[in-house]
Structures are given as structure tokens and as C-alpha cells.
């Protein structure tokens, strides 16, 4: 009998940690798909490093979510035994790797946000989240540096690389709005000084994007119609496939130790 | 990691070389001096090493594929991180090794092209499939274990850059085998299903792992020059025996059975294994293993699909250079 | 158009403050920025360094091993450059 989904008591704090954990895990998982397949060995090393940072962040956030929940869930149960509707990550991070440009633009959009987000979260009144933020901020800063350098090279490289990079920007743009959205539960946490208001980061995020994209001779789309739903468990079709692979062992062999 | 099986003799093309220099060179080797890139060396030494180091590098890179097959399916987050770090290490090892080979005068691009064209070999072991999670444990335990047996003597190889690369590789690789053994131990202490998974993996990997050490000494005509040049310090059979002797007690501790009913311990304590099926080895090396075509196809696909990225980086670098030059001229 | 070979770089790392940068290996990168990033990702992932130098391999001028005798052997006879050449009685203590 396959393993059943776990139930999670999603208090605002549990949900808050889960959402960030899911972002980190899903993006880390996507990057790990590159391992052994990157355009050059040096980049294989770099993408694996980023993936490992993100998986590390996810583990800390899941562990904290489980602790905040106070039941018998743990990092692995949270990662491996929730179905697609229970996952709370941004739609952006679950988008397929596509070509190298799509992977790097996805990383760039996310890291430009994560860098600002974790830096702001270092002042959280929640000591665990502040500590996770202090570690994650340094990692995200490097991820942003790495992605930015590639965006510039792809945008200002050959005609083909420019075309691919612009296509990736155009394709992924609609998934960026979700990063700045807040629901009622989060608003209460922001009020309590536990979370920060991501809306306040959007201006600086856009400045980072404009600077890099400009240097890369690329343009940001004008359309501000944004896709939403990941935070509430309404995902793209891609996530289910990712999870069926990620969770295959735990689902096939329930309750075992690996 | 895996070079022993691939050593091949160099045709004697030393005829034109100064016999005196060759004698001096051999004297340096005999005195355990290290040879460095700009030193004079016999053409055959250069050729043998270029081939061996690049085959070693190809093996690391192709070796990412069978284990990479399980990164997205690792059964816990801890295992996922460890496996990803391990496969990433293999990429790093390939990178160090290509750099060592390049010091002999052939570019990484040429070496990689030769591999993609099917003109260069890599270790036969990576042409076997990883079917279950236990294969990941078994590869770490046995394949990396065998590799370490091979690589430790290479840390004293006469060619400096190769020896230095090997020292770095060995240092980094010390976690790989332990990682694999820990997976096996967890399986063997787990459910009957998990234990069966572990035994099945050992059954499938045991003989191919023994083949990693290369043909038996009696039929291997290639070792003479490599030994004389101190590239190779132990024979295939010596290393294979050392590996088997180290592995049998580890398998016993796990409660697993080595799939060799004829294996016996001799009076000196050595575990004597049965005859290895060298026909299979030759077939796999010739391209007819279960995964040879898949492995090559995967490498070629990554290489081809990455071409536009490498080109973009090169073109951008040229543009930047031109801008800097123009700025300086202003 | 054939893409030219990606340039080779030599990597030097300072493992701790107070120590000199030491050659640790090589890598390929299209330009200096990418070389520095790649060096970080390849050669410091076990906490090996606090500072990195990358140098294009082509920028290194090396002495010729064939000239080893001329270059280095003359120094061997200058034993008076070493402290052990001079005798100081034991009673004087460490000097």
C-alpha cells in the first residue's frame, strides 16, 4: 500500500516556514536535475553548489516548520509525504529547467528576491528564522552574483543566446508577482515582527533586475498580469511530475528508514 | 578514478630520441624524482600519460551519470544532499584530471572530443545501470572502494601534476565510500525488502567491480612500461586481491553474501575468488555493455546543447576585451 | 563558426589569513569574472580558502627546466648564507 499524505496543522507560522522551505526544495531539486548535464564542467560545479545551498535551506525550514507544528512530522515527512495541493512553493521555482537561459533567468528572478528577502528577515523577532536568514542571505547573495553574470553574458553574447535569454525573461516574468503577495495569515506575522512585508522589497528588486537586464541588452516585459496560486497549493502541471519523482521511494516503500 | 583497466602499451616511437636523455629520464624516475610538465620526457611517456589521465577524467565525467540517475529520487533530504555533493565531487575530479592531462600539451576540448567521438575509453563499470537505491550504496561502497585502491598508489605516480590531482581526489573521496557503506548498513538493518534490495545490488555489481581492476596479469602485456615509469606501482591482480580481502569482512558485517559460491579463504588469509568472465569485460569495453550507448548519448547531448552557451561566453569575453581596449585608447 | 577553446586559468588560494596564496589547480573560463566564480565553486567548497587569485595560464612565464643547472646550482655552494654554517658555542644559547 503506498504511503498516505500526512496532515499538517497549518498555523500561520507553520505555513510561513513551509512556503519558504518548499521554494528552496523545489528550486534546489530543479537545479539538481542539471548535475552531469551542464554546458561545461565549471557550471556543473556551480549549479550543484547552488542546489546544495537551497536543499540545506529547505531542511532547516522544514525542521523548523515541524517544530512549530509540534506534531510528529519532520523534514522528510514534510518533503516526501505531501501531495501537490499541499505544496506551497512559488510557481516560478517549479517551472522546468528548459534551456540554460531559462534556468538562469529563473534563478536570477528568484535570487534577486531571495537576497533582499533574507537580508530583511535577519531582523525577524523569531530567533530561528533570523538565524536561517543570516545563513541564507550570504548564499543568496552569491546565487544572485552568479546568475547576474550569466544573464549579462547570455544577453550580450551571440544572437542566439540573446534570443534565448529574452525568451526566458518573457516566459518567466508572469511568475514573479507571487513573490510579493501577502495573505491574511502572513499579514499578522508581519505585524508581529516575525515576517517582513515582501511588498516593500519590490522596488529594489526591480532596480536590480533593470540594472542587470539593461547591461545584458535585454528588456523586461511591460505586461503586469501575474500568475498566482502556488502559495495556496494551486500549481502548474509541472509540479506533480516533479513530486512523483522526488517522492517515489517514500511512496513505494512506506515507513522505512533510508 | 578508474584507470587500471585501461592501461595500454605505447608503440615504441622513441627511435628518434636521444638515448642519453632517455637514460637520464629513467634515472630520475628510478630515484623517485617527480617529472614536471616542462621537463624533457620520452614521447611515449607523454602519450601514455595523456591517454591514462584523460581516460581517468572521462571515467569521472561519465561516472556522474549512473549515480546522477538517483539524485532526484534519493529517499531522504539527507541522502539527497550527500549524493548530489558526491556526484558533484566526481565532476570536480574530472576537472582536476583534465587539467593534469592538459599539462602534457593536449587541450581539454580535444580530449573531450575524442571521448565523444568514441575514440577514447572510460571505465567499463559505468556501463551498468543503477536500478534501485541500493545500487547507490553499492557504488559508493564497492566502486569507490575499488577506485580508492587504484588511486592511492597513483598519489605517488612519477608525473607531478597527476600525482597532485590524485592527492586532492583521494582526500575528497574519503567520504564517498563511507557514504555508500552507510547506505548499505541502513538497508541491511532495515526491512526484509530493503535487505533483499541490498543483496540484489551486490549480486549485480560484484563481478563488474572485480573487472574494474583490468585483465589478469597473465594476459596483460601492457604493464611493463607503466611500471618502469612508476605510473603504475601494483599489478591488476595484486590490487584486485587487496580489494577482495578488504571487502569480504565488510560484506560479512552487513550480513550480505558475495555472489561467488566458490570463494574460499586460503591459509594466508586471502579470499580466493572464482574465475572472472573476461568475455563480458571485453564486450562491455568494446561498447556492448547494457548502457554504453545511453552514456555516450547523454554526454553528447549535454555537450551539443551547451555549445551555444560556451559560444555566448566566448563572444561576450571578446566584446568586453574590445571595449576595454577601446576605452584604454581614449 | 567554431568556438575557440575556453581559456585556461591557474588558481591560487589563501587558506588562512597570514598565509601566502598557493597554487591549487586550474580551470577553464571565458573571462576573469567567470574564472573567479568558477574557482570559488570548484576549489573552496570544503572551506579551503579566504582569498582567491586567478591568473591566465598564458600569463605565466616559467623557467626552462633544461637550464636548471645554470639557474639554480650556483646557489648550492653558498653555504655561508645559512645559519648552520656558523659556529656558536652551546653555552651562548639559542641565537
XYZ file of C-alpha atoms in Angstrom:
683
model
C 0.000 0.000 0.000
C 1.525 3.354 -0.933
C 2.265 5.873 1.792
C -0.607 8.247 2.521
C -0.286 12.012 2.657
C 0.437 13.457 6.060
C -1.758 16.090 7.597
C -0.182 19.366 8.554
C -1.754 21.787 11.007
C -1.045 24.915 9.065
C -0.870 27.629 11.670
C 0.325 30.895 10.134
C 3.877 30.281 11.345
C 3.968 26.657 10.129
C 2.602 27.702 6.779
C 5.066 30.565 6.555
C 8.060 28.279 7.116
C 6.634 25.617 4.810
C 6.212 28.030 1.940
C 9.851 29.113 2.091
C 11.002 25.529 2.602
C 9.049 24.420 -0.452
C 10.560 27.240 -2.529
C 14.048 26.165 -1.569
C 13.467 22.444 -2.036
C 11.734 22.677 -5.386
C 14.279 25.085 -6.829
C 17.135 23.018 -5.399
C 15.600 19.912 -6.918
C 15.273 21.579 -10.306
C 18.923 22.639 -10.231
C 19.999 19.161 -9.162
C 18.461 17.875 -12.395
C 21.343 19.612 -14.191
C 24.001 17.619 -12.373
C 26.037 15.856 -15.037
C 24.405 17.740 -17.891
C 25.595 21.353 -17.694
C 27.142 23.174 -20.677
C 30.591 22.986 -19.073
C 32.096 21.245 -16.080
C 32.687 24.506 -14.256
C 28.973 25.218 -14.464
C 28.092 21.731 -13.273
C 30.022 22.554 -10.137
C 28.338 25.930 -9.729
C 24.762 24.719 -10.216
C 25.318 21.840 -7.805
C 26.630 24.258 -5.201
C 23.533 26.400 -5.517
C 21.300 23.343 -5.361
C 23.059 22.191 -2.196
C 22.622 25.613 -0.584
C 18.926 25.540 -1.361
C 18.404 21.979 -0.163
C 20.199 22.975 3.029
C 17.869 25.943 3.486
C 14.876 23.716 2.862
C 15.987 21.242 5.504
C 16.329 23.918 8.152
C 12.986 25.455 7.283
C 11.169 22.108 7.259
C 12.695 21.190 10.580
C 11.516 24.491 11.963
C 8.035 24.075 10.486
C 7.796 20.638 12.086
C 8.917 22.033 15.422
C 6.469 24.924 15.195
C 3.717 22.459 14.401
C 4.649 20.314 17.372
C 3.305 17.008 15.993
C 5.422 14.089 14.829
C 6.236 15.445 11.375
C 9.842 16.001 10.371
C 11.773 17.343 7.384
C 11.375 14.156 5.361
C 7.683 13.684 6.071
C 7.050 17.278 5.070
C 9.074 16.926 1.878
C 8.056 13.435 0.836
C 4.527 12.911 2.069
C 2.578 15.946 0.975
C 0.814 15.937 -2.353
C 0.842 18.665 -4.953
C -2.090 20.539 -3.387
C -0.259 20.646 -0.067
C 2.893 22.136 -1.552
C 3.124 25.908 -1.083
C 6.032 26.986 -3.252
C 6.050 29.778 -5.813
C 5.041 28.808 -9.314
C 8.321 30.306 -10.506
C 10.558 27.718 -8.869
C 8.678 24.689 -10.191
C 8.970 25.768 -13.827
C 11.024 23.258 -15.812
C 14.710 23.880 -16.418
C 14.209 24.390 -20.131
C 17.446 25.510 -21.690
C 20.323 27.045 -19.772
C 18.864 30.523 -20.287
C 15.549 29.571 -18.739
C 17.268 28.011 -15.732
C 19.456 31.051 -15.187
C 16.663 33.598 -15.651
C 14.517 31.673 -13.188
C 17.453 31.687 -10.783
C 18.092 35.362 -11.370
C 14.477 36.400 -10.698
C 14.352 34.285 -7.563
C 17.799 35.099 -6.191
C 17.334 38.829 -6.713
C 14.321 38.484 -4.460
C 15.794 35.980 -2.001
C 18.861 38.119 -1.450
C 16.711 41.073 -0.351
C 14.239 38.872 1.475
C 16.746 37.035 3.646
C 18.648 40.178 4.408
C 15.424 41.767 5.666
C 14.497 38.620 7.595
C 17.682 38.818 9.628
C 15.789 41.258 11.836
C 12.897 38.847 12.437
C 11.784 38.598 16.066
C 11.704 34.857 15.573
C 15.243 33.801 16.513
C 15.224 30.648 14.363
C 14.033 32.436 11.263
C 16.553 35.202 11.864
C 19.350 32.639 12.124
C 18.235 30.835 8.965
C 18.072 34.226 7.258
C 21.613 35.134 8.273
C 22.937 31.961 6.678
C 20.682 32.066 3.624
C 21.423 35.705 2.898
C 25.085 35.001 2.176
C 24.178 32.073 -0.034
C 21.553 34.042 -1.940
C 23.935 36.942 -2.471
C 26.305 34.611 -4.285
C 23.485 32.969 -6.253
C 22.475 36.409 -7.440
C 26.034 37.286 -8.425
C 26.415 34.045 -10.338
C 23.090 34.350 -12.147
C 23.624 38.036 -12.966
C 26.964 37.369 -14.623
C 25.348 34.720 -16.781
C 22.364 36.890 -17.704
C 24.814 39.540 -18.908
C 26.798 37.028 -20.966
C 23.761 35.358 -22.479
C 22.029 38.661 -23.233
C 25.095 40.359 -24.642
C 26.641 37.233 -26.184
C 25.525 35.876 -29.546
C 22.267 36.459 -31.390
C 21.151 33.023 -30.383
C 21.952 33.459 -26.705
C 20.256 36.864 -26.712
C 17.152 35.393 -28.267
C 17.043 32.526 -25.782
C 17.621 34.798 -22.795
C 14.916 37.236 -23.901
C 12.501 34.351 -24.456
C 13.188 33.109 -20.934
C 12.623 36.573 -19.448
C 9.359 36.912 -21.349
C 8.216 33.450 -20.342
C 9.043 33.633 -16.638
C 8.069 37.228 -15.953
C 4.441 36.380 -15.148
C 5.574 34.129 -12.293
C 7.363 36.882 -10.381
C 4.364 38.735 -8.944
C 3.643 35.964 -6.477
C 6.865 36.672 -4.595
C 5.452 39.960 -3.329
C 1.936 38.825 -2.422
C 0.806 38.500 1.192
C -2.282 36.806 2.669
C -4.049 37.463 5.984
C -2.067 34.936 7.958
C 1.180 36.435 6.789
C -0.039 39.921 7.483
C -0.440 39.007 11.143
C 3.116 37.638 11.218
C 4.396 40.817 9.598
C 2.585 42.793 12.235
C 4.207 40.754 14.950
C 7.670 41.381 13.515
C 8.167 37.701 12.704
C 7.866 38.120 8.937
C 8.661 41.038 6.696
C 6.437 42.590 4.088
C 7.807 41.425 0.728
C 5.914 44.241 -0.994
C 8.476 46.659 0.404
C 11.236 44.820 -1.468
C 9.736 45.128 -4.919
C 11.269 48.500 -5.734
C 14.801 47.378 -5.008
C 14.179 44.054 -6.705
C 13.129 45.885 -9.861
C 16.223 48.077 -9.683
C 18.467 45.007 -9.530
C 16.605 43.472 -12.433
C 16.704 46.610 -14.528
C 20.424 47.100 -13.958
C 21.385 43.583 -14.949
C 18.859 43.177 -17.724
C 19.917 46.546 -19.113
C 23.574 45.599 -19.124
C 22.564 42.353 -20.793
C 20.812 44.371 -23.547
C 17.558 42.590 -22.674
C 14.206 44.146 -21.817
C 11.650 43.430 -19.108
C 8.083 42.842 -20.278
C 5.541 45.612 -19.765
C 2.637 43.297 -19.003
C 1.906 43.203 -15.276
C -0.641 40.406 -15.381
C 0.772 37.887 -12.926
C 0.091 34.196 -12.333
C -0.869 33.330 -8.762
C -1.711 30.175 -6.846
C 1.443 28.421 -5.675
C 1.194 29.763 -2.145
C -2.301 28.280 -1.898
C -1.377 24.952 -3.481
C -2.715 25.693 -6.979
C 0.261 24.776 -9.096
C 1.250 24.370 -12.698
C 1.093 20.891 -14.191
C 4.839 20.562 -13.781
C 4.930 20.165 -10.013
C 3.056 16.875 -9.901
C 5.655 15.228 -12.114
C 8.486 16.654 -10.074
C 6.919 15.314 -6.868
C 6.201 11.895 -8.313
C 9.923 11.565 -8.927
C 11.084 13.236 -5.722
C 8.750 11.148 -3.589
C 8.871 7.838 -5.435
C 10.909 5.955 -2.829
C 8.951 7.143 0.188
C 5.666 6.460 -1.578
C 6.675 2.990 -2.775
C 8.215 1.844 0.500
C 6.180 3.489 3.248
C 7.555 3.996 6.721
C 11.098 2.780 6.127
C 14.385 4.283 7.151
C 16.929 5.053 4.455
C 39.097 7.274 -10.544
C 39.377 4.262 -12.661
C 42.378 3.807 -14.803
C 43.860 0.471 -14.093
C 41.718 -1.414 -16.533
C 42.569 0.935 -19.340
C 46.321 0.910 -19.396
C 47.593 0.068 -22.808
C 51.069 -0.159 -24.188
C 52.537 2.526 -26.332
C 54.108 1.611 -29.598
C 57.802 2.257 -29.485
C 58.238 5.581 -31.226
C 61.284 6.555 -29.277
C 63.683 5.738 -32.045
C 64.453 9.338 -32.844
C 65.021 10.354 -29.305
C 68.338 10.876 -27.756
C 69.220 7.685 -25.924
C 71.199 9.678 -23.399
C 68.234 11.822 -22.461
C 66.071 8.746 -22.144
C 68.607 7.187 -19.795
C 68.745 10.368 -17.721
C 64.987 10.440 -17.597
C 64.839 6.851 -16.396
C 67.473 7.614 -13.773
C 65.303 10.417 -12.425
C 62.316 8.090 -12.271
C 64.378 5.414 -10.542
C 65.486 8.000 -7.984
C 61.783 8.693 -7.261
C 62.041 12.208 -8.673
C 58.817 13.723 -9.965
C 58.573 14.697 -13.614
C 57.054 18.128 -14.211
C 55.289 19.482 -17.326
C 58.191 21.344 -18.905
C 60.735 18.620 -18.253
C 62.004 16.578 -21.136
C 60.178 13.263 -21.350
C 60.044 10.429 -23.860
C 57.216 10.867 -26.352
C 55.800 7.531 -25.303
C 55.680 8.614 -21.651
C 53.760 11.723 -22.666
C 51.398 9.725 -24.831
C 50.778 7.023 -22.252
C 50.057 9.561 -19.549
C 47.850 11.727 -21.726
C 45.834 8.656 -22.530
C 45.676 7.336 -18.999
C 44.857 10.659 -17.321
C 42.257 11.607 -19.890
C 40.619 8.176 -19.661
C 40.579 8.644 -15.942
C 38.938 12.049 -16.438
C 36.376 10.660 -18.899
C 35.521 7.983 -16.336
C 34.804 10.602 -13.696
C 32.535 12.532 -16.002
C 30.677 9.521 -17.409
C 30.605 8.182 -13.853
C 28.339 11.066 -12.876
C 25.532 9.554 -14.938
C 24.662 6.292 -13.166
C 24.593 7.949 -9.761
C 23.097 11.171 -11.087
C 20.204 8.949 -12.132
C 19.171 8.834 -8.442
C 19.724 12.421 -7.270
C 16.127 13.363 -7.985
C 14.850 10.196 -6.302
C 17.016 9.982 -3.190
C 14.783 8.750 -0.371
C 15.557 11.443 2.213
C 16.810 15.005 2.137
C 19.997 13.999 3.932
C 20.712 11.347 1.298
C 19.824 13.735 -1.480
C 22.326 16.344 -0.316
C 25.070 13.744 0.195
C 24.528 12.162 -3.212
C 24.467 15.477 -5.005
C 27.673 16.518 -3.251
C 29.265 13.221 -4.199
C 28.330 13.374 -7.870
C 29.484 16.986 -7.913
C 32.824 15.829 -6.492
C 33.171 13.454 -9.414
C 32.774 16.366 -11.777
C 35.468 18.190 -9.831
C 37.720 15.162 -10.097
C 37.188 15.018 -13.829
C 38.064 18.673 -13.968
C 41.308 18.270 -11.991
C 42.273 15.335 -14.158
C 41.632 17.064 -17.461
C 43.779 19.923 -16.185
C 46.554 17.461 -15.319
C 46.296 15.911 -18.784
C 46.421 19.341 -20.376
C 49.835 19.988 -18.852
C 51.069 17.360 -21.302
C 50.030 19.513 -24.224
C 46.560 18.427 -25.350
C 43.616 20.766 -24.716
C 40.595 19.687 -22.724
C 38.447 20.318 -25.773
C 40.455 17.842 -27.825
C 40.373 15.258 -25.073
C 36.618 15.601 -24.626
C 36.052 15.490 -28.377
C 37.985 12.232 -28.586
C 35.731 10.746 -25.933
C 32.547 11.978 -27.570
C 33.740 10.584 -30.876
C 34.110 7.197 -29.220
C 37.877 7.253 -29.713
C 38.753 7.252 -26.019
C 37.812 4.745 -23.372
C 36.371 5.190 -19.916
C 35.900 2.695 -17.128
C 33.639 -0.186 -18.089
C 31.841 -0.103 -14.734
C 29.761 2.915 -15.714
C 28.100 0.982 -18.480
C 25.965 -0.854 -15.953
C 22.579 0.533 -14.923
C 21.520 1.781 -11.498
C 18.185 0.084 -10.925
C 17.423 0.638 -7.260
C 18.513 2.877 -4.405
C 20.733 0.035 -3.164
C 22.822 0.486 -6.302
C 23.802 3.902 -4.991
C 25.002 2.328 -1.762
C 26.821 -0.400 -3.658
C 28.554 2.019 -6.000
C 29.817 4.084 -3.088
C 30.948 1.049 -1.156
C 32.420 -1.095 -3.936
C 33.050 1.053 -6.991
C 34.547 3.877 -4.969
C 36.282 1.329 -2.787
C 37.917 -0.204 -5.857
C 38.747 3.241 -7.171
C 40.486 4.181 -3.950
C 42.603 1.008 -4.141
C 43.708 2.179 -7.573
C 44.169 5.795 -6.736
C 46.197 5.666 -3.568
C 49.271 4.318 -5.379
C 48.711 6.937 -8.089
C 49.350 9.657 -5.493
C 52.993 8.584 -5.861
C 52.913 8.465 -9.651
C 56.057 9.803 -11.295
C 54.213 12.588 -13.105
C 53.807 15.515 -10.704
C 50.510 17.031 -11.914
C 48.824 13.608 -11.976
C 50.095 12.738 -8.510
C 48.930 16.085 -7.136
C 45.499 15.701 -8.701
C 45.264 12.234 -7.178
C 46.134 13.523 -3.728
C 43.318 16.020 -3.953
C 40.930 13.412 -5.325
C 41.777 10.876 -2.615
C 41.304 13.474 0.094
C 37.891 14.430 -1.223
C 36.851 10.923 -1.959
C 37.276 9.619 1.540
C 33.627 10.405 2.242
C 32.328 8.627 -0.841
C 32.941 5.080 0.243
C 31.694 5.744 3.766
C 28.568 7.321 2.328
C 27.933 4.168 0.301
C 28.616 1.794 3.146
C 26.291 3.740 5.426
C 23.502 3.362 2.852
C 24.145 -0.393 2.736
C 24.221 -0.651 6.502
C 20.912 1.190 6.790
C 19.353 -1.148 4.228
C 20.734 -4.243 5.915
C 19.376 -3.144 9.278
C 16.018 -2.317 7.702
C 13.116 -4.408 6.449
C 13.414 -7.726 4.611
C 12.547 -5.841 1.458
C 15.445 -3.437 1.989
C 17.860 -6.220 2.780
C 16.826 -8.044 -0.379
C 17.401 -4.821 -2.299
C 20.933 -4.624 -0.880
C 21.711 -8.251 -1.735
C 20.353 -7.848 -5.247
C 22.575 -4.838 -5.835
C 25.653 -6.666 -4.550
C 24.790 -9.638 -6.792
C 24.684 -7.421 -9.862
C 27.715 -5.249 -9.123
C 30.210 -7.692 -7.640
C 31.676 -9.139 -10.814
C 31.753 -5.903 -12.802
C 33.568 -4.295 -9.870
C 36.227 -7.007 -9.904
C 36.647 -6.354 -13.614
C 37.452 -2.715 -12.874
C 40.992 -3.735 -11.971
C 41.611 -4.869 -15.507
C 42.640 -8.117 -17.180
C 44.596 -10.704 -15.187
C 48.361 -10.181 -15.036
C 48.983 -13.345 -17.043
C 47.255 -11.919 -20.100
C 48.084 -8.258 -19.584
C 51.027 -7.360 -21.785
C 50.843 -3.654 -21.079
C 52.157 -3.132 -17.621
C 55.880 -3.218 -18.286
C 56.498 0.362 -19.356
C 53.941 1.787 -16.945
C 55.678 0.002 -14.105
C 59.113 1.023 -15.306
C 57.966 4.657 -15.444
C 56.357 4.391 -11.998
C 52.961 5.335 -13.320
C 51.731 2.012 -12.068
C 53.042 0.516 -8.861
C 50.922 -2.594 -8.375
C 49.659 -5.171 -10.832
C 45.970 -5.618 -11.637
C 45.772 -8.886 -9.740
C 47.580 -7.506 -6.708
C 45.123 -4.648 -6.388
C 42.156 -6.890 -7.084
C 43.209 -9.288 -4.347
C 43.766 -6.438 -1.929
C 40.279 -5.170 -2.685
C 38.632 -8.564 -2.228
C 40.438 -9.143 1.058
C 39.271 -5.764 2.337
C 35.714 -6.199 1.112
C 34.795 -9.692 2.292
C 34.725 -8.780 6.006
C 32.729 -5.639 5.189
C 30.130 -7.760 3.395
C 30.071 -10.193 6.314
C 29.419 -7.351 8.699
C 26.466 -6.305 6.570
C 25.185 -9.875 6.541
C 25.354 -9.990 2.753
C 26.555 -12.891 0.653
C 29.169 -12.336 -2.018
C 27.799 -13.966 -5.155
C 30.729 -16.358 -5.535
C 29.935 -19.752 -4.036
C 33.421 -20.961 -4.928
C 35.192 -18.328 -2.879
C 37.481 -19.697 -0.187
C 39.938 -18.275 2.297
C 43.452 -19.657 1.804
C 45.995 -20.456 4.503
C 47.431 -16.941 4.371
C 44.003 -15.406 4.898
C 43.445 -14.276 1.317
C 39.980 -14.704 -0.142
C 40.366 -16.597 -3.420
C 37.654 -15.686 -5.873
C 36.428 -17.738 -8.806
C 37.211 -17.186 -12.462
C 36.052 -13.809 -13.807
C 34.067 -13.746 -17.045
C 36.511 -11.822 -19.204
C 34.329 -12.182 -22.269
C 31.803 -9.883 -20.653
C 34.558 -7.417 -19.773
C 35.796 -7.319 -23.348
C 32.298 -6.883 -24.725
C 31.489 -4.019 -22.355
C 34.792 -2.330 -23.120
C 34.074 -2.745 -26.824
C 30.836 -0.816 -26.439
C 28.370 -3.607 -25.855
C 27.527 -3.164 -22.189
C 23.956 -2.535 -21.089
C 24.376 1.261 -21.041
C 27.309 2.196 -23.303
C 25.097 3.791 -25.921
C 22.961 5.618 -23.368
C 26.010 7.011 -21.599
C 27.579 8.298 -24.784
C 24.267 9.713 -25.985
C 23.807 11.566 -22.693
C 27.299 13.053 -22.834
C 26.905 14.120 -26.450
C 23.518 15.664 -25.760
C 24.859 17.806 -22.899
C 27.856 18.793 -24.960
C 25.800 19.727 -28.015
C 23.102 21.539 -26.075
C 25.742 23.513 -24.202
C 27.516 24.694 -27.341
C 25.533 27.938 -27.664
C 26.266 28.780 -24.020
C 30.007 28.320 -24.424
C 29.894 30.319 -27.607
C 27.964 33.147 -25.931
C 30.509 33.328 -23.116
C 33.385 33.447 -25.599
C 31.745 36.112 -27.743
C 30.913 38.217 -24.706
C 34.519 37.947 -23.477
C 35.776 39.148 -26.843
C 33.334 42.070 -26.819
C 34.366 43.041 -23.309
C 38.009 42.855 -24.243
C 37.391 45.068 -27.276
C 35.500 47.620 -25.159
C 38.289 47.723 -22.607
C 40.858 48.215 -25.324
C 38.787 50.982 -26.881
C 38.379 52.668 -23.503
C 42.086 52.489 -22.808
C 42.787 54.080 -26.191
C 40.555 57.066 -25.450
C 31.747 29.477 -36.555
C 33.888 27.253 -34.400
C 34.026 28.409 -30.804
C 37.613 28.940 -29.715
C 38.891 26.888 -26.790
C 37.860 28.330 -23.442
C 40.965 29.888 -21.850
C 42.819 28.077 -19.088
C 43.355 29.784 -15.709
C 45.590 28.958 -12.778
C 44.016 29.215 -9.352
C 45.801 30.370 -6.188
C 44.164 30.251 -2.787
C 44.996 31.745 0.585
C 43.767 29.127 3.015
C 44.128 31.259 6.142
C 44.970 34.860 6.808
C 48.680 35.125 7.342
C 49.496 32.521 4.705
C 50.507 33.176 1.119
C 48.327 32.251 -1.841
C 49.182 28.781 -3.022
C 48.614 27.194 -6.405
C 45.757 24.690 -6.113
C 44.852 23.848 -9.692
C 43.391 25.072 -12.960
C 40.071 25.626 -14.638
C 38.549 26.886 -17.867
C 36.589 30.121 -18.081
C 35.770 32.622 -20.783
C 36.882 35.672 -18.793
C 38.329 36.755 -15.449
C 34.990 37.236 -13.686
C 33.815 33.776 -14.624
C 37.187 32.316 -13.704
C 36.962 33.781 -10.223
C 33.458 32.418 -9.728
C 34.426 29.017 -11.037
C 37.467 28.950 -8.755
C 35.201 29.629 -5.804
C 32.794 26.897 -6.851
C 35.471 24.311 -7.607
C 38.292 24.919 -5.184
C 36.707 26.267 -1.988
C 33.695 24.079 -1.420
C 35.203 22.460 1.647
C 36.132 25.746 3.243
C 39.646 25.709 1.774
C 40.043 29.410 1.257
C 39.612 33.018 2.256
C 41.032 34.662 -0.842
C 41.397 33.628 -4.472
C 43.655 34.736 -7.301
C 43.062 33.609 -10.860
C 45.720 34.137 -13.499
C 45.502 33.323 -17.203
C 47.828 30.368 -17.700
C 49.293 32.115 -20.706
C 50.420 34.991 -18.452
C 52.840 32.770 -16.589
C 56.463 32.827 -17.676
C 58.276 29.752 -16.460
C 61.942 28.983 -16.176
C 63.249 26.308 -18.501
C 63.990 23.002 -16.759
C 66.814 22.472 -19.237
C 68.547 25.484 -17.708
C 68.224 24.125 -14.215
C 71.982 23.796 -13.768
C 72.716 27.379 -14.742
C 69.749 28.793 -12.889
C 69.870 27.011 -9.579
C 73.052 25.097 -8.974
C 75.279 28.133 -8.371
C 73.268 28.818 -5.204
C 74.094 25.432 -3.756
C 77.707 26.268 -2.933
C 76.867 29.420 -0.959
C 76.574 27.583 2.278
C 77.632 30.670 4.238
C 74.139 32.046 3.577
C 72.713 29.517 6.040
C 72.816 29.914 9.833
C 74.188 26.427 10.387
C 77.410 27.489 8.637
C 78.448 29.463 11.694
C 79.605 28.025 14.959
C 78.265 29.433 18.175
C 79.129 27.653 21.457
C 76.226 25.880 23.096
C 76.613 27.902 26.290
C 75.604 31.016 24.372
C 72.191 29.539 23.910
C 69.775 29.897 21.053
C 70.702 32.527 18.509
